[in-house]
Coordinates of N, CA and C in Angstrom, one line a residue:
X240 N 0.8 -1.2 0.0 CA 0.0 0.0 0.0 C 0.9 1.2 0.0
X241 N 2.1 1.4 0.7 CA 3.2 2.2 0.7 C 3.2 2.6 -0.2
X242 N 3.7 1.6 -0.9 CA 4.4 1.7 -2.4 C 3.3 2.7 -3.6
X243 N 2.3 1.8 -3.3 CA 1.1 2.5 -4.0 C 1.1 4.4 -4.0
X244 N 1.1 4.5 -2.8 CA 1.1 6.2 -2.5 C 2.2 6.5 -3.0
X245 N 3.6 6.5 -2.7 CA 4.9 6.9 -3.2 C 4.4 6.9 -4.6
X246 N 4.0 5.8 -5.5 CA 4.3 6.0 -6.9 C 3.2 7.1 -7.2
X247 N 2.4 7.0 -6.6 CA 1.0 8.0 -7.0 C 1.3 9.5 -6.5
X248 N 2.6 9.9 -6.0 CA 2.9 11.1 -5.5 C 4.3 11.3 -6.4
X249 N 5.1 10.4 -7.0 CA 5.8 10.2 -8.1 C 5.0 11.0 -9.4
X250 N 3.8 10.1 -9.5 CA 3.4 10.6 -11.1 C 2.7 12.0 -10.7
X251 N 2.3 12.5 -9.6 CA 1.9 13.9 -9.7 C 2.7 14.3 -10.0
X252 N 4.1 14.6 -8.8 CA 5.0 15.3 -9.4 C 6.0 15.2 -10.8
X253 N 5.5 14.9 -11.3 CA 6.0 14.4 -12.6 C 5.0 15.4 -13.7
X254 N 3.6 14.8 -13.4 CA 2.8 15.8 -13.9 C 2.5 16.7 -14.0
X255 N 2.6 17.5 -12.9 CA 2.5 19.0 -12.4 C 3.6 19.7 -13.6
X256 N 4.8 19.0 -13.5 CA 5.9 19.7 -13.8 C 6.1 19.1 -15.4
X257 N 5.7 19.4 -16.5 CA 5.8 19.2 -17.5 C 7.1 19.3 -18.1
X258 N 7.9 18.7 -18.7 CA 9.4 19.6 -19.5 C 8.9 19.6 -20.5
X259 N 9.0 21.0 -21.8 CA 8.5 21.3 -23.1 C 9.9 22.0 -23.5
X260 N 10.3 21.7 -24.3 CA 11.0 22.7 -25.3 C 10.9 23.7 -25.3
X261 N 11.1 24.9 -25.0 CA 10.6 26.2 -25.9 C 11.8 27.2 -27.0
X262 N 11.9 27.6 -27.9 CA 12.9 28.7 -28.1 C 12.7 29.6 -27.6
X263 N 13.6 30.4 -26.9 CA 13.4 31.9 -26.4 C 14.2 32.7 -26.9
X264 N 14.3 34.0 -27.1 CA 15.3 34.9 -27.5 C 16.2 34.5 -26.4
X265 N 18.0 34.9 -26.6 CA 18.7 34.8 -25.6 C 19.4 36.8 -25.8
X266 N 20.2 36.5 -24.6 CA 20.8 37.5 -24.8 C 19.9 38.7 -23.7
X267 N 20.0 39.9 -24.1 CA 19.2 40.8 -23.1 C 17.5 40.6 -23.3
X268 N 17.2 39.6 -24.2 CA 15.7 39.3 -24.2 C 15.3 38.6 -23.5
X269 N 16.2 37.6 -23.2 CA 15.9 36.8 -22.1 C 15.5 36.5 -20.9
X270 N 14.6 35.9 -20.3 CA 14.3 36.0 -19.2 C 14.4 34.6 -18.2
X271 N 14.0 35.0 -16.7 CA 14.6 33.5 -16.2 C 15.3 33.0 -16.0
X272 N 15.8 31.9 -14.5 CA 16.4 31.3 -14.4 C 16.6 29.8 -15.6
X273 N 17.5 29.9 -16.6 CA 17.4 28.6 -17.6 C 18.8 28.0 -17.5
X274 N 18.7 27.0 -17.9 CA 20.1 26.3 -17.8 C 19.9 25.2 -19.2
X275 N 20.1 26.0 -20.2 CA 20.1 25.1 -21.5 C 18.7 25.5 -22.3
X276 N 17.7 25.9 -21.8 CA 16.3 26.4 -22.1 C 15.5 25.7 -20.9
X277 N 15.8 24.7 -20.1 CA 15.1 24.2 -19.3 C 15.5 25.3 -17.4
X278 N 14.1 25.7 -17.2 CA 14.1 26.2 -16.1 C 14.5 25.7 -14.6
X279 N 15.2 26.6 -14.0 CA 15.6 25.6 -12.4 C 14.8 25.0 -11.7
X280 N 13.2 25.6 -11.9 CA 11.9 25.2 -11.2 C 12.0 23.7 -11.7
X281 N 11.8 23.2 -13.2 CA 12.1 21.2 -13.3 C 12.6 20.7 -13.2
X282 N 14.0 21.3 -13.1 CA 15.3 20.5 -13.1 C 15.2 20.0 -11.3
X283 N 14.7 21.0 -10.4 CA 14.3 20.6 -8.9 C 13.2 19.6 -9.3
X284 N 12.7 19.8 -9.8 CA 11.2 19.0 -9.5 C 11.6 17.2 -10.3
X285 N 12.4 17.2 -11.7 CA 13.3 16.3 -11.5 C 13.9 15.8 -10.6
X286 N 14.6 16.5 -10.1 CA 15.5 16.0 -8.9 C 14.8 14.8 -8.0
X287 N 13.7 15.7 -7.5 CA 12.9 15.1 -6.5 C 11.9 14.2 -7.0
X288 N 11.5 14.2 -8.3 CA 11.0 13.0 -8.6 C 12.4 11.5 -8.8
X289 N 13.4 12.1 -9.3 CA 14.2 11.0 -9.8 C 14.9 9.9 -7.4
X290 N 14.6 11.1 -6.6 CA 14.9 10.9 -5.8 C 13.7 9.9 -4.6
X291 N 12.5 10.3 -5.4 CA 11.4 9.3 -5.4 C 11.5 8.2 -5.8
X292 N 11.9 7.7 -7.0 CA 11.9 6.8 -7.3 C 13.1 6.1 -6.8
X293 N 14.6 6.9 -6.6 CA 15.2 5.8 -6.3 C 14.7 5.7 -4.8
X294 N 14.0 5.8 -3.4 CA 13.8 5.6 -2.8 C 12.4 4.4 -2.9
X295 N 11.2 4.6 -3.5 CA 10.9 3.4 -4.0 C 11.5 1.8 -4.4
X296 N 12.7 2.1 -5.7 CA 13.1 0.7 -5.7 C 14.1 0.6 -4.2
X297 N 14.7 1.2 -4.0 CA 15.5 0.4 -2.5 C 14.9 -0.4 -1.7
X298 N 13.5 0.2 -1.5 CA 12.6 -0.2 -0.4 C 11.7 -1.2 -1.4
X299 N 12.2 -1.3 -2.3 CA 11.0 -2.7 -3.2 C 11.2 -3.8 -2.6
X300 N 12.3 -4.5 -1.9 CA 12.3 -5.5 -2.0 C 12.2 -5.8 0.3
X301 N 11.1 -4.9 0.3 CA 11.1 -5.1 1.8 C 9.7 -6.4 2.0
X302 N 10.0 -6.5 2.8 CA 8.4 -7.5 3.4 C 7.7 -7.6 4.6
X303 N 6.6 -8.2 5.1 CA 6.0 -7.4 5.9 C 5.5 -9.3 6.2
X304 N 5.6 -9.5 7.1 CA 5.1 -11.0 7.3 C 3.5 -10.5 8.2
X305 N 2.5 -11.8 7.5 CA 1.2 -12.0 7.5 C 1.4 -12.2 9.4
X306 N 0.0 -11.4 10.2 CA -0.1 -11.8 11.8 C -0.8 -13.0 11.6
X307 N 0.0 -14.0 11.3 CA -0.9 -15.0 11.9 C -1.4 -15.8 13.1
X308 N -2.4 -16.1 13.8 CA -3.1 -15.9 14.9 C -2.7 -17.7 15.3
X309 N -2.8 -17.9 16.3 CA -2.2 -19.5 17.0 C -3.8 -20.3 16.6
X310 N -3.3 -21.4 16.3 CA -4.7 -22.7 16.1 C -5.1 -22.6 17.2
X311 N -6.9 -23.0 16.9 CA -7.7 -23.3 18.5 C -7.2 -24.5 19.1
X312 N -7.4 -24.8 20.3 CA -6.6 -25.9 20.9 C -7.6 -27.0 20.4
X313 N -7.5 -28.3 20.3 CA -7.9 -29.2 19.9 C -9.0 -29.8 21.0
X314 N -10.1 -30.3 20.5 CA -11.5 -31.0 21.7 C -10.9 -31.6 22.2
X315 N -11.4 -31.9 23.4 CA -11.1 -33.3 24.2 C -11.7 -34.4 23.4
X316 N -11.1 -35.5 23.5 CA -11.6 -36.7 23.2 C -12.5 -37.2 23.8
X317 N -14.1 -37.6 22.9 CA -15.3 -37.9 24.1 C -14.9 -39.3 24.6
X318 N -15.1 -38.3 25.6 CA -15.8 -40.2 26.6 C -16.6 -41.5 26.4
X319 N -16.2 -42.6 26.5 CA -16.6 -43.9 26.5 C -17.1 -44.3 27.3
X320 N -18.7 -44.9 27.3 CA -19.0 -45.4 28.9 C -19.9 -46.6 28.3
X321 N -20.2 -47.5 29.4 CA -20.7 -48.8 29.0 C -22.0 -48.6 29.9
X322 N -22.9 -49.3 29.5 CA -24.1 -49.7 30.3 C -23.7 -50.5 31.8
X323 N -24.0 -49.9 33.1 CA -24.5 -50.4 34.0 C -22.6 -51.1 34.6
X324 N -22.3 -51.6 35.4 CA -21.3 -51.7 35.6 C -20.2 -52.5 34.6
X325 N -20.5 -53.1 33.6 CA -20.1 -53.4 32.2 C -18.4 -52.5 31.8
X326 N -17.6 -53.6 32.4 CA -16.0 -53.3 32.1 C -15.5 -52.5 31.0
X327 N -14.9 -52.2 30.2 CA -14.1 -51.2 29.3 C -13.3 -52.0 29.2
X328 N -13.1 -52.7 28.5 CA -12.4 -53.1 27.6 C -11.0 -53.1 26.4
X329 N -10.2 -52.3 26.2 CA -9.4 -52.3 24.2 C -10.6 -51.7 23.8
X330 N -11.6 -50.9 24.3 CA -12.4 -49.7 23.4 C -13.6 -51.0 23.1
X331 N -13.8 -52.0 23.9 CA -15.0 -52.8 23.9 C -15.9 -52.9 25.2
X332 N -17.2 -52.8 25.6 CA -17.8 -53.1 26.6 C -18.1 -54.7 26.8
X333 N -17.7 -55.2 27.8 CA -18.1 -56.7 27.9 C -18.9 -56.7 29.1
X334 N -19.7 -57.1 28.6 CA -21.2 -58.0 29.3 C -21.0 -59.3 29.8
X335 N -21.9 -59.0 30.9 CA -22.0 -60.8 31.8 C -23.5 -61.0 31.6
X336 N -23.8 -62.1 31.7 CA -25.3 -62.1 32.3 C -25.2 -63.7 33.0
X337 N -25.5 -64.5 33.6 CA -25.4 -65.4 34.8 C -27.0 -66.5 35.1
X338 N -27.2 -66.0 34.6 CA -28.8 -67.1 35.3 C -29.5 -67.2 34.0
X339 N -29.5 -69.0 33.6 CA -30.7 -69.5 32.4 C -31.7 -70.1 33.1
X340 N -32.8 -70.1 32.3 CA -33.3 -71.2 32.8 C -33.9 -72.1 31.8
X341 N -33.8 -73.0 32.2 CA -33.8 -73.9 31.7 C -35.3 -75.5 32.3
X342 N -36.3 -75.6 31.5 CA -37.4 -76.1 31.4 C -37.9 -77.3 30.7
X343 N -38.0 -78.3 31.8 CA -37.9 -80.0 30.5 C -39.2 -80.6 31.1
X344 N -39.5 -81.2 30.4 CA -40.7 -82.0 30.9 C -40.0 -83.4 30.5
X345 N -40.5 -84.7 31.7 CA -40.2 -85.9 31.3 C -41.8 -86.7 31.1
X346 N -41.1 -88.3 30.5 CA -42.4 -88.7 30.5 C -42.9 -89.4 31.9
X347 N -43.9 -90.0 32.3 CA -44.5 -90.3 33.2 C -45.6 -88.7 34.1
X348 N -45.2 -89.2 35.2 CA -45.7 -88.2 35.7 C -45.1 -86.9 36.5
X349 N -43.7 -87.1 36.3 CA -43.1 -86.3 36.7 C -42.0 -85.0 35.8
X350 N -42.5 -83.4 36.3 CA -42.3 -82.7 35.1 C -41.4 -81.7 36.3
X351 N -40.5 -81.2 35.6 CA -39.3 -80.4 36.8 C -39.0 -78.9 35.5
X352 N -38.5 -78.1 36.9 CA -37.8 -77.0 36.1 C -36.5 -76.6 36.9
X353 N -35.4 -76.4 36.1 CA -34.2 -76.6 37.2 C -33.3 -75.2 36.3
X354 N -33.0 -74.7 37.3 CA -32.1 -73.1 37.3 C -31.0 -73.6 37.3
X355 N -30.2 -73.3 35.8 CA -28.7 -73.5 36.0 C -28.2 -72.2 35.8
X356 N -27.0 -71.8 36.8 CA -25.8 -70.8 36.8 C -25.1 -71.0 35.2
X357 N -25.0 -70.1 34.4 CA -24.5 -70.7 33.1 C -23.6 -69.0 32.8
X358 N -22.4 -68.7 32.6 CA -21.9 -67.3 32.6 C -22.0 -67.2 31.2
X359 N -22.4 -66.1 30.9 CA -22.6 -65.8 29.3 C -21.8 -64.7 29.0
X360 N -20.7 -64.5 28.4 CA -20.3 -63.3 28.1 C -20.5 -62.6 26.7
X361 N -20.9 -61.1 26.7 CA -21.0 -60.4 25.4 C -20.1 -59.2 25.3
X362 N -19.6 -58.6 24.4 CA -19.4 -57.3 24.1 C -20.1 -56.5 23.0
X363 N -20.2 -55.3 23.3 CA -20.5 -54.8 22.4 C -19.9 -52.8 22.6
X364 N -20.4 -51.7 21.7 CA -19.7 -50.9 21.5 C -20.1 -49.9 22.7
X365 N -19.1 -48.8 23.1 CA -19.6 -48.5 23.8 C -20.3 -47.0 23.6
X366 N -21.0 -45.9 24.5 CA -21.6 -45.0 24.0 C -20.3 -44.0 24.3
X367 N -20.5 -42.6 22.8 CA -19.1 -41.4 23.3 C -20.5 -40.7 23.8
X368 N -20.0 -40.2 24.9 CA -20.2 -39.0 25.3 C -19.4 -37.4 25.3

């Protein structure tokens, strides 16, 4: 953006100050400060433009590094939880369950039902919270 203004205050002064040729009488007709036909008023205003620009390229090759702002810190990792007291696992919930029953009829007249302890194990996945 610097750069922008400097050159845009470059070409005014540049423009303002036109150089034209002119012939003028010399000698006691003459008027003005000239130095060749060109007046001391552009040869300044040269100056200062030619001193514009070399102050422009010097400063061309500057840089200006981007603020850039720190990453957001990263989520926590959700939580794992299993149904009811159901162990954790290697990222698996394992299930018990303990009591079948189990129901037979024989022949004659006698018919029974008998409760076996039988351990069943399951896994399955667990909930993220």
């Amino acid at each position: 953006m610097k750069k922008l203004v400097v050159a845009a205050a470059v070409a005014l002064v540049f423009g303002t100050s036109a150089v034209v040729a002119q012939d003028q009488a010399g000698g006691a007709g003459a008027s003005g400060n000239t130095i060749g036909g060109v007046s001391v008023e552009k040869i300044a205003a040269g100056a200062v433009g030619v001193a514009v620009a070399a102050a422009i390229i010097s400063n061309n090759s500057g840089t200006t590094l981007p603020i850039i702002p720190p990453p957001p810190p990263p989520p926590p990792p959700p939580t794992e939880t299993c149904e009811g007291d159901d162990p954790l696992v290697d990222g698996e919930c394992i299930g018990t369950t303990t009591t079948v029953t189990v129901t037979g009829t024989g022949t004659g007249t006698n018919t029974g039902t008998t409760t076996a302890t039988v351990p069943v194990t399951f896994t399955y996945a667990p909930t993220l919270q």
